[in-house]
Short mmCIF file of C-alpha atoms in Angstrom, two decimals:
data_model
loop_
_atom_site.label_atom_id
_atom_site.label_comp_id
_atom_site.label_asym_id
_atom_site.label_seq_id
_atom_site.Cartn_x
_atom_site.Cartn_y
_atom_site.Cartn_z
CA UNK V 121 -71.57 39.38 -17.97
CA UNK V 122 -72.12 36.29 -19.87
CA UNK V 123 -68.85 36.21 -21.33
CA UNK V 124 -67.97 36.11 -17.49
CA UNK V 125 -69.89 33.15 -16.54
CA UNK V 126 -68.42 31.28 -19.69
CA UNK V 127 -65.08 31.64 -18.66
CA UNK V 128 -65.83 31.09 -14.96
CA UNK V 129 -67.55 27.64 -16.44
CA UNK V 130 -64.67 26.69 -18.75
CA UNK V 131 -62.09 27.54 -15.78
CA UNK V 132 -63.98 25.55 -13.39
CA UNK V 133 -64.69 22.61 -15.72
CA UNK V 134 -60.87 22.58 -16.10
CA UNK V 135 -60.24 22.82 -12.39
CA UNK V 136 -62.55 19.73 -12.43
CA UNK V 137 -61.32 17.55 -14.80
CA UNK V 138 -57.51 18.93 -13.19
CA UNK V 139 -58.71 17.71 -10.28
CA UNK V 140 -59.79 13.99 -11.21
CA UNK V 141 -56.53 13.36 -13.04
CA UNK V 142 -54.61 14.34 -10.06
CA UNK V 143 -57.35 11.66 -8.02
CA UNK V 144 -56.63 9.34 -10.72
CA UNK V 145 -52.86 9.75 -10.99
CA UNK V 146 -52.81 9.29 -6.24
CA UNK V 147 -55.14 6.66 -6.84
CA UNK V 148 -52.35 4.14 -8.84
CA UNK V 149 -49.51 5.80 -7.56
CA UNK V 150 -50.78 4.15 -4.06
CA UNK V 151 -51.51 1.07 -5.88
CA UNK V 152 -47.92 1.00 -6.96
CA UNK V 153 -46.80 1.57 -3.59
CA UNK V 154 -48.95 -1.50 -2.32
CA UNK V 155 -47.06 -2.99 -5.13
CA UNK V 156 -43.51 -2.28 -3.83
CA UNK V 157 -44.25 -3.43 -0.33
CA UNK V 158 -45.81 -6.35 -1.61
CA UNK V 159 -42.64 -7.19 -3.58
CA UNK V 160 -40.66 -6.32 -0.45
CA UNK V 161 -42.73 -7.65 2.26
CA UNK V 162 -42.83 -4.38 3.70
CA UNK V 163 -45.47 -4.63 6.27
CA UNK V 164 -46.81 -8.15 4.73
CA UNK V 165 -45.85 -11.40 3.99
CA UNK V 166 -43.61 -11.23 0.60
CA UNK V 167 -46.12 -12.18 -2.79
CA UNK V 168 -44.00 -11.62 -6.16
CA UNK V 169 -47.27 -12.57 -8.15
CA UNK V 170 -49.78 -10.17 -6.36
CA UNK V 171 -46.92 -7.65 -6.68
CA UNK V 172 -46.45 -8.36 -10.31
CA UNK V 173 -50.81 -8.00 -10.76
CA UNK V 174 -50.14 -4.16 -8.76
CA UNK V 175 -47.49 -3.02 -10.67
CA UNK V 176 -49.54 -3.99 -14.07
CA UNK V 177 -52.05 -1.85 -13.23
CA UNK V 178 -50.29 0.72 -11.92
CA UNK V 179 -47.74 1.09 -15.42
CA UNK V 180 -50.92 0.59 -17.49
CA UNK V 181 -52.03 3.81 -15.68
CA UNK V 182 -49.29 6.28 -16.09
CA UNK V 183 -46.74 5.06 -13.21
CA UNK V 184 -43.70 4.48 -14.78
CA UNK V 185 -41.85 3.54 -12.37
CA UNK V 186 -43.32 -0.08 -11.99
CA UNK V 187 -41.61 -0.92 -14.93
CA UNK V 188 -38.69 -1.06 -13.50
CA UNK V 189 -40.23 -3.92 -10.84
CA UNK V 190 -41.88 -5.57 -13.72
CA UNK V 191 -38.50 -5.83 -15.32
CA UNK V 192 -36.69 -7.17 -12.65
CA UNK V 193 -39.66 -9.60 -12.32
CA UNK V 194 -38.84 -10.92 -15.64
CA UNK V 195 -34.98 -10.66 -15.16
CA UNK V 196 -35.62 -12.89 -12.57
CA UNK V 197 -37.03 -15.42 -14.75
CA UNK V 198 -34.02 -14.89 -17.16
CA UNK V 199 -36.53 -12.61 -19.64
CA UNK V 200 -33.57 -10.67 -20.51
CA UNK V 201 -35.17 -9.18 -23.83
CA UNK V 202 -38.74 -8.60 -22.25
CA UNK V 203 -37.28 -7.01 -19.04
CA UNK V 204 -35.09 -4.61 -21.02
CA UNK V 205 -38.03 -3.56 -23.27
CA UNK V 206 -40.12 -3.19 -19.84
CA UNK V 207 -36.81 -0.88 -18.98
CA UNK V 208 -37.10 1.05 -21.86
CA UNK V 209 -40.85 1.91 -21.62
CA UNK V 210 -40.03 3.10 -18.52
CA UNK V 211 -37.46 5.02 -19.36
CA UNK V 212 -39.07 6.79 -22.27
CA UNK V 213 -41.78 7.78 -19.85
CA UNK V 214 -39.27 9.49 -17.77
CA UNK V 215 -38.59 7.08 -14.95
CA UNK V 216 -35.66 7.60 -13.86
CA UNK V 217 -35.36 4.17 -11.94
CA UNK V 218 -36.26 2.64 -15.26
CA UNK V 219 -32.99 4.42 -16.44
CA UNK V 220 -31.13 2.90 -13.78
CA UNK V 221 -32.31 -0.48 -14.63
CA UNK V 222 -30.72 -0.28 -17.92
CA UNK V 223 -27.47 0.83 -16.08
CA UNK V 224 -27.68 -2.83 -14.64
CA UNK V 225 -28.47 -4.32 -17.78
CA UNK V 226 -25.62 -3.26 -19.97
CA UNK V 227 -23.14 -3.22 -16.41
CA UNK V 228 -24.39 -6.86 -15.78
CA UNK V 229 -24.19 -8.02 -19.16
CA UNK V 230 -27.95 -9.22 -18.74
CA UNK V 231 -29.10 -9.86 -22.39
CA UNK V 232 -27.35 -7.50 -23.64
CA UNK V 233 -23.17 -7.57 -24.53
CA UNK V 234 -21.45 -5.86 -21.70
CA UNK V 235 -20.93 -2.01 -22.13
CA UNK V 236 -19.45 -0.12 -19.05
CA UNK V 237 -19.70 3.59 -20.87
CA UNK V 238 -23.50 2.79 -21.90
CA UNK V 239 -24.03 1.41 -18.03
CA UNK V 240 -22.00 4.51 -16.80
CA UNK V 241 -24.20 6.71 -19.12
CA UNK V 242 -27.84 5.70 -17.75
CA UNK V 243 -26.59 5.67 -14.41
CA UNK V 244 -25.40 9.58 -14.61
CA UNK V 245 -28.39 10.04 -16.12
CA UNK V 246 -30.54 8.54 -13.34
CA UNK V 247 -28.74 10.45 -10.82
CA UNK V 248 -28.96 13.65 -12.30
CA UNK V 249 -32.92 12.98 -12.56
CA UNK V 250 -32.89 13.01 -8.67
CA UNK V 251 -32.52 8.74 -7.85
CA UNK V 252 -29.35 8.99 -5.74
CA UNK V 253 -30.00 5.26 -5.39
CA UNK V 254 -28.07 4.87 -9.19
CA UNK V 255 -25.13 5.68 -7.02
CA UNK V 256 -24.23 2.09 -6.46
CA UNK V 257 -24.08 1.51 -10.02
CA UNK V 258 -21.21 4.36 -10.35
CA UNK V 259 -19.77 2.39 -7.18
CA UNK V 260 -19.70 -0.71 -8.86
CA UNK V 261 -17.67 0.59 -11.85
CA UNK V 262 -15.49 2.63 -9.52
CA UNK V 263 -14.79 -0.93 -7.99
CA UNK V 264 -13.84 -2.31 -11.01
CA UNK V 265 -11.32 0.50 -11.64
CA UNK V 266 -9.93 0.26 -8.27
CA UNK V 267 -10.72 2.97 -7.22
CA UNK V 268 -12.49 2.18 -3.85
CA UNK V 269 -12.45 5.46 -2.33
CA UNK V 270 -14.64 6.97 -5.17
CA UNK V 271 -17.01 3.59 -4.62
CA UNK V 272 -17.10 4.21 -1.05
CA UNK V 273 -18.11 7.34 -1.71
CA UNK V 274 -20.81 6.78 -4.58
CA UNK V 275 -22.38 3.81 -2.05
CA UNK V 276 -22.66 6.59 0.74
CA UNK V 277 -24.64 8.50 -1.25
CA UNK V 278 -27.05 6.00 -2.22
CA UNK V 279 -27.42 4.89 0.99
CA UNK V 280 -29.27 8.53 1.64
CA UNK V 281 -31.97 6.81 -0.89
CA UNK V 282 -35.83 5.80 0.09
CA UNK V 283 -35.65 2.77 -1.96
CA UNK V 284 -35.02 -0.22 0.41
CA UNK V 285 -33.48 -2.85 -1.69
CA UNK V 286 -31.38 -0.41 -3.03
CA UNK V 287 -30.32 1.12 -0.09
CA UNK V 288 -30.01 -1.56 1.59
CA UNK V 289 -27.16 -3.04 -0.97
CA UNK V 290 -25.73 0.20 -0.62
CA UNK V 291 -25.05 -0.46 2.62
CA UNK V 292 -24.16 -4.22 1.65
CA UNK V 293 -21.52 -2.80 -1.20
CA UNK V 294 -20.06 -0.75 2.15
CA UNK V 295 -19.91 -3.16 4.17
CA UNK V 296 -18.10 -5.64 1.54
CA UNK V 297 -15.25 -3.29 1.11
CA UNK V 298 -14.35 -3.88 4.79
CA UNK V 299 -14.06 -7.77 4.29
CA UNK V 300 -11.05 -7.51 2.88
CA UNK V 301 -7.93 -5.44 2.30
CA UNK V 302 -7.97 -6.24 -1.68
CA UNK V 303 -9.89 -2.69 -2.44
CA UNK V 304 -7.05 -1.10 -0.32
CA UNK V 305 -8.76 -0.15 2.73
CA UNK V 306 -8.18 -1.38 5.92
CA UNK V 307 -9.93 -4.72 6.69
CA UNK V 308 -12.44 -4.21 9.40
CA UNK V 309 -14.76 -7.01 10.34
CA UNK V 310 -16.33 -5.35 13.16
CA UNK V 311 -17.20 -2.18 10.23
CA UNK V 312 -18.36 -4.19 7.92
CA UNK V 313 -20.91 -6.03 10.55
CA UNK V 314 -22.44 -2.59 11.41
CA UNK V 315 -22.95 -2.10 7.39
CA UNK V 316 -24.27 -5.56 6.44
CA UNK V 317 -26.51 -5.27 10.12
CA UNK V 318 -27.87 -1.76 8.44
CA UNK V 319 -28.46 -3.61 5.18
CA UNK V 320 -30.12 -6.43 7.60
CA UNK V 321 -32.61 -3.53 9.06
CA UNK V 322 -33.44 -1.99 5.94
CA UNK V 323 -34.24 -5.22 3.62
CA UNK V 324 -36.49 -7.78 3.55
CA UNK V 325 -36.60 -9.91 0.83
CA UNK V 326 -32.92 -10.41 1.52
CA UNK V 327 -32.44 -10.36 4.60
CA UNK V 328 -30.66 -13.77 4.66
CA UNK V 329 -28.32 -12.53 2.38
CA UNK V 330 -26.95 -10.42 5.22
CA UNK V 331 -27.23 -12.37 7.94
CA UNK V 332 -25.16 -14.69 5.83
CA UNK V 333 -22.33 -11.61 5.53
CA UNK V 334 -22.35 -11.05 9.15
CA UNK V 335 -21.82 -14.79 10.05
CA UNK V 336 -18.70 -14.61 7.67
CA UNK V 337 -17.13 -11.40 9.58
CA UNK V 338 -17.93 -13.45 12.95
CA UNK V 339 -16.24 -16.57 11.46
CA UNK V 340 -13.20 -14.68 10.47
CA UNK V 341 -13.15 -12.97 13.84
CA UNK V 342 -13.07 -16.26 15.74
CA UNK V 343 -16.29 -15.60 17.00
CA UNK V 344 -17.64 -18.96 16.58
CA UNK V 345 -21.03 -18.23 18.91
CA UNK V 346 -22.31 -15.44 17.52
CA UNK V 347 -21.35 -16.98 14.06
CA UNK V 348 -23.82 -19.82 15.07
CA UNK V 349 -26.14 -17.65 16.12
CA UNK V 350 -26.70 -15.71 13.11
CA UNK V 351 -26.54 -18.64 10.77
CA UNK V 352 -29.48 -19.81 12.63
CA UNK V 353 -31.34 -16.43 11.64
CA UNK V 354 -29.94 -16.74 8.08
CA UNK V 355 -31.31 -20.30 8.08
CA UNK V 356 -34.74 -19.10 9.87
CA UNK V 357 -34.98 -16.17 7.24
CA UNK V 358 -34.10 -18.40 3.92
CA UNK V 359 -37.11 -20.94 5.21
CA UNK V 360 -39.60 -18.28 5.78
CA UNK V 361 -39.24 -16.37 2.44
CA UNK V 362 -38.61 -20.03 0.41
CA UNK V 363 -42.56 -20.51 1.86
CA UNK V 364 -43.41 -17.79 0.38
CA UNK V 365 -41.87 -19.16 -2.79
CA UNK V 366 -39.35 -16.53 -3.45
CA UNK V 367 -36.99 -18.74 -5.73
CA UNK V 368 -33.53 -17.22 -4.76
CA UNK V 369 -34.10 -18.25 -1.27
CA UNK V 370 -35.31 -21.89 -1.94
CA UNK V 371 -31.85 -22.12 -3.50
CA UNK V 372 -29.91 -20.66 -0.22
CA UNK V 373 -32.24 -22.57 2.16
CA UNK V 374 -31.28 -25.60 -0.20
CA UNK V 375 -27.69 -24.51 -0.01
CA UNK V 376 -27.58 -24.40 4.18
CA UNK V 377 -29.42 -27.51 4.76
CA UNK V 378 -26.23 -29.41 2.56
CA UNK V 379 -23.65 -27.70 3.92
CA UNK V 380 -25.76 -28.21 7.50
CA UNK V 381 -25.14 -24.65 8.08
CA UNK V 382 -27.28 -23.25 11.34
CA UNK V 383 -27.94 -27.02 12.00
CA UNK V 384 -26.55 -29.34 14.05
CA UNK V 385 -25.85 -31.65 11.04
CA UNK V 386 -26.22 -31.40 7.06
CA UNK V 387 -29.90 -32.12 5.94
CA UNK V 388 -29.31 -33.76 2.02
CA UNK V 389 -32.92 -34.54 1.99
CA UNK V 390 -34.54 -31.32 2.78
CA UNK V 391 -31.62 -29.98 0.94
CA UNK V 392 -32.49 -32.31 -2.62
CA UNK V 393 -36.36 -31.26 -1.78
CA UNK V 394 -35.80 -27.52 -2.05
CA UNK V 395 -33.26 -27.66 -4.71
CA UNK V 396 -35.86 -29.33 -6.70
CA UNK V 397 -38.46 -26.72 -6.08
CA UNK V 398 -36.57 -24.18 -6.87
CA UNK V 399 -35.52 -25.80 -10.25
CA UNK V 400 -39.30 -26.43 -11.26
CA UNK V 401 -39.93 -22.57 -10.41
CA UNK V 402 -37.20 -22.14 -13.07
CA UNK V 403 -34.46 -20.95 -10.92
CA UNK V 404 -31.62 -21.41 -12.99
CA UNK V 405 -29.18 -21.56 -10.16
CA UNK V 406 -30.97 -24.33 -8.65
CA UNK V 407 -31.16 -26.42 -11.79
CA UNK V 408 -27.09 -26.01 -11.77
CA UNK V 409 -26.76 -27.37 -8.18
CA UNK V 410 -28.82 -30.48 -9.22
CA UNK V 411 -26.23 -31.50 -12.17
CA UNK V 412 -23.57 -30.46 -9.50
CA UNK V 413 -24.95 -32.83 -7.06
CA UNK V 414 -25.38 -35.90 -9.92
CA UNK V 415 -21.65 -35.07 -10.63
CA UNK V 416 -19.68 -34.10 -7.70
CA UNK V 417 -21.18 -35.05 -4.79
CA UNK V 418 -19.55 -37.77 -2.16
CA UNK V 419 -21.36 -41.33 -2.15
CA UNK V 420 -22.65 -41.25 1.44
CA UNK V 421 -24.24 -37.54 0.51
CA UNK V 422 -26.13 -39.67 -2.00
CA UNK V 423 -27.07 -42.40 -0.31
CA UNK V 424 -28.51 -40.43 1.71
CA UNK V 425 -31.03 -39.08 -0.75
CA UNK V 426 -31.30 -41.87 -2.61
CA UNK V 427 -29.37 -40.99 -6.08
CA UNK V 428 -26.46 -42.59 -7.53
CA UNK V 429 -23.99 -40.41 -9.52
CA UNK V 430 -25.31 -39.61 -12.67
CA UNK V 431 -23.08 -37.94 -15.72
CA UNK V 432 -25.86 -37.69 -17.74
CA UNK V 433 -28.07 -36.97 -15.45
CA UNK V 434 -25.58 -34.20 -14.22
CA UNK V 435 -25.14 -32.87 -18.20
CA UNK V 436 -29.28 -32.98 -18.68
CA UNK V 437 -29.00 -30.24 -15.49
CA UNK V 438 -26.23 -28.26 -16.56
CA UNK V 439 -27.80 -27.83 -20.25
CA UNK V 440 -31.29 -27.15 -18.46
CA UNK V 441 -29.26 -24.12 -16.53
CA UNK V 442 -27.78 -22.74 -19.36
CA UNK V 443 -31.17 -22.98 -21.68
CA UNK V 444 -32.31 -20.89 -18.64
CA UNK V 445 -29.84 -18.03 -19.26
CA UNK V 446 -27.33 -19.20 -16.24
CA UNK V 447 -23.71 -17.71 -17.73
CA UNK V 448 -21.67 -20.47 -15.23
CA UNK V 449 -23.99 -23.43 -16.68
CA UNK V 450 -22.87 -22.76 -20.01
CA UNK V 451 -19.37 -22.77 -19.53
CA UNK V 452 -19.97 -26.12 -17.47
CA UNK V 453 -21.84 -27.93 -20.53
CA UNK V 454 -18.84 -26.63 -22.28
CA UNK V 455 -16.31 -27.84 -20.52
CA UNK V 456 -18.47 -31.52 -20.52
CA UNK V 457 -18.23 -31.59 -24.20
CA UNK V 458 -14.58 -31.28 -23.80
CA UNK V 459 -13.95 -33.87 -21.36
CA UNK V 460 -16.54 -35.89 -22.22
CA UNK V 461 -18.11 -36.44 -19.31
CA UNK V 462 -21.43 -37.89 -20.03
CA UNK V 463 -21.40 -36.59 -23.40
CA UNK V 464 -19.17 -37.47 -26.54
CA UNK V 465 -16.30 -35.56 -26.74
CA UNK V 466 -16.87 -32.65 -28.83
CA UNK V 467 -14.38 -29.42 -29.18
#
């Protein structure tokens, strides 16, 4: 009998502590999901830093999967080497978006030299571990064998995903293959609006991005209202998220205001403003435009904000962009050297 009661008490304290882990383990793994809508604005305003504090805790807890937001996080601030070690921990804990990640790494060249059978390699492996999302990855590299019907097909697939800014480009990548008939299938504006408007309805950090896409196909389609009309939202969307200081979209609001896209006319001062912030919040991209602007831009353009063209000025920027990781600055500083624009010529 008492042998009884001690295995009824070592059964039940196992049940027990069983019972707290699993507590423990729902307990972050609905901390990481406040983390992902957070990061998304799923349901909330969009906040990259309270995102970033959620997914922390939740990786420091057992949830591997925010490492693969903390990475992008940090690929964001071109952290290449940090954001691929953040990969790896993930991966080695058995995430298999953390695997994915990688994919994107070596297929993206991010920090790492580019290698298309290593990228090809974690995304098979991703897939086979149940994220159908690492379809687009196999999409992209069945793109860049042309081989669009395969792509097509991989970017259907991950559009049957649950993660939305994956699925969402999924339906982005579909829609971009009817934009033109260089992938060998038909051109088909009016498709590829119904893809980019599904991308539209699923995202929401880049939401502009589409709205963008579908004022192209309206553009091309002669359909200069409604391409007016969703500039406007592109414009409206940019603005909101730049507020909420997401750095990519300071840039593109930036980018609209000087081109006076969904305006009435081009706005260089709100344009040099928001190009500025976006710089200081280290967006590479932004720094670029700067120098571009010091170097390229028409007189009356900057009069109008109150600059003069600048070589060195423009060279300081470019440098600053390609310090910051931004590939296209680099080969701009390069090409400086070799003119000697601002610089001394220097092969």
């Amino acid at each position: 009998m008492k042998k009884r009661n001690v295995l009824f008490a070592i059964i039940l304290a196992i049940l027990v502590f069983a019972m707290a882990a699993c507590g423990a383990a729902g307990k972050y793994q609905a901390v990481y999901e406040e983390g992902v809508n957070l990061y998304y604005g799923i349901g909330c305003t969009v906040d990259r830093e309270a995102a970033k504090e959620k997914f922390e805790e939740a990786a420091a807890n057992g949830v591997s999967d925010a490492n693969y937001y903390l990475a992008w996080l940090l690929v964001n601030d071109y952290d290449y080497a940090s954001a691929k070690e953040k990969f790896e921990e993930g991966e080695a804990a058995g995430s298999a978006l953390c695997a994915y990640g990688l994919g994107d790494m070596y297929l993206e060249g991010f920090g790492v030299d580019w290698d298309f059978d290593k990228a090809r390699e974690y995304f098979e492996k991703a897939v086979s571990s149940g994220l159908v999302e690492a379809n687009n990855g196999l999409g992209q590299l069945a793109l860049m064998e042309a081989d669009a019907a395969s792509a097509k097909e991989y970017f259907e697939k991950a559009a049957e995903g649950s993660v939305p800014g994956e699925v969402a480009g999924a339906y982005a990548f579909l829609g971009s293959l009817y934009t033109s008939d260089a992938y060998g299938i038909d051109k088909d504006n009016e498709k590829a609006i119904e893809y980019y408007q599904k991308a539209n309805d699923v995202a929401q950090t880049w939401n502009g991005v589409y709205m963008d896409s579908i004022a192209s196909c309206y553009k091309d389609l002669d359909d200069e209202a409604s391409q007016k009309e969703w500039e406007q939202k592109a414009l409206d969307k940019f603005k909101e998220l730049a507020d909420a200081g997401i750095d990519y979209a300071m840039t593109s609001y930036a980018y609209y205001c000087e081109q006076g896209k969904g305006m009435d006319e081009p706005d260089y001062n709100s344009a040099w403003e928001w190009y500025n912030k976006a710089s200081d919040a280290g967006y590479a991209l932004a720094t670029y435009r700067i120098g571009s602007i010091y170097l390229y831009t028409n007189t009356e353009e900057l009069e109008a904000i109150g600059i003069e063209h600048d070589y060195d000025k423009a060279v300081e920027y470019f440098e600053k962009s390609a310090d910051a990781g931004y590939s296209y600055g680099m080969r701009t500083v390069g090409y400086q050297y070799k003119e000697g624009n601002g610089v001394e010529k220097d092969w």
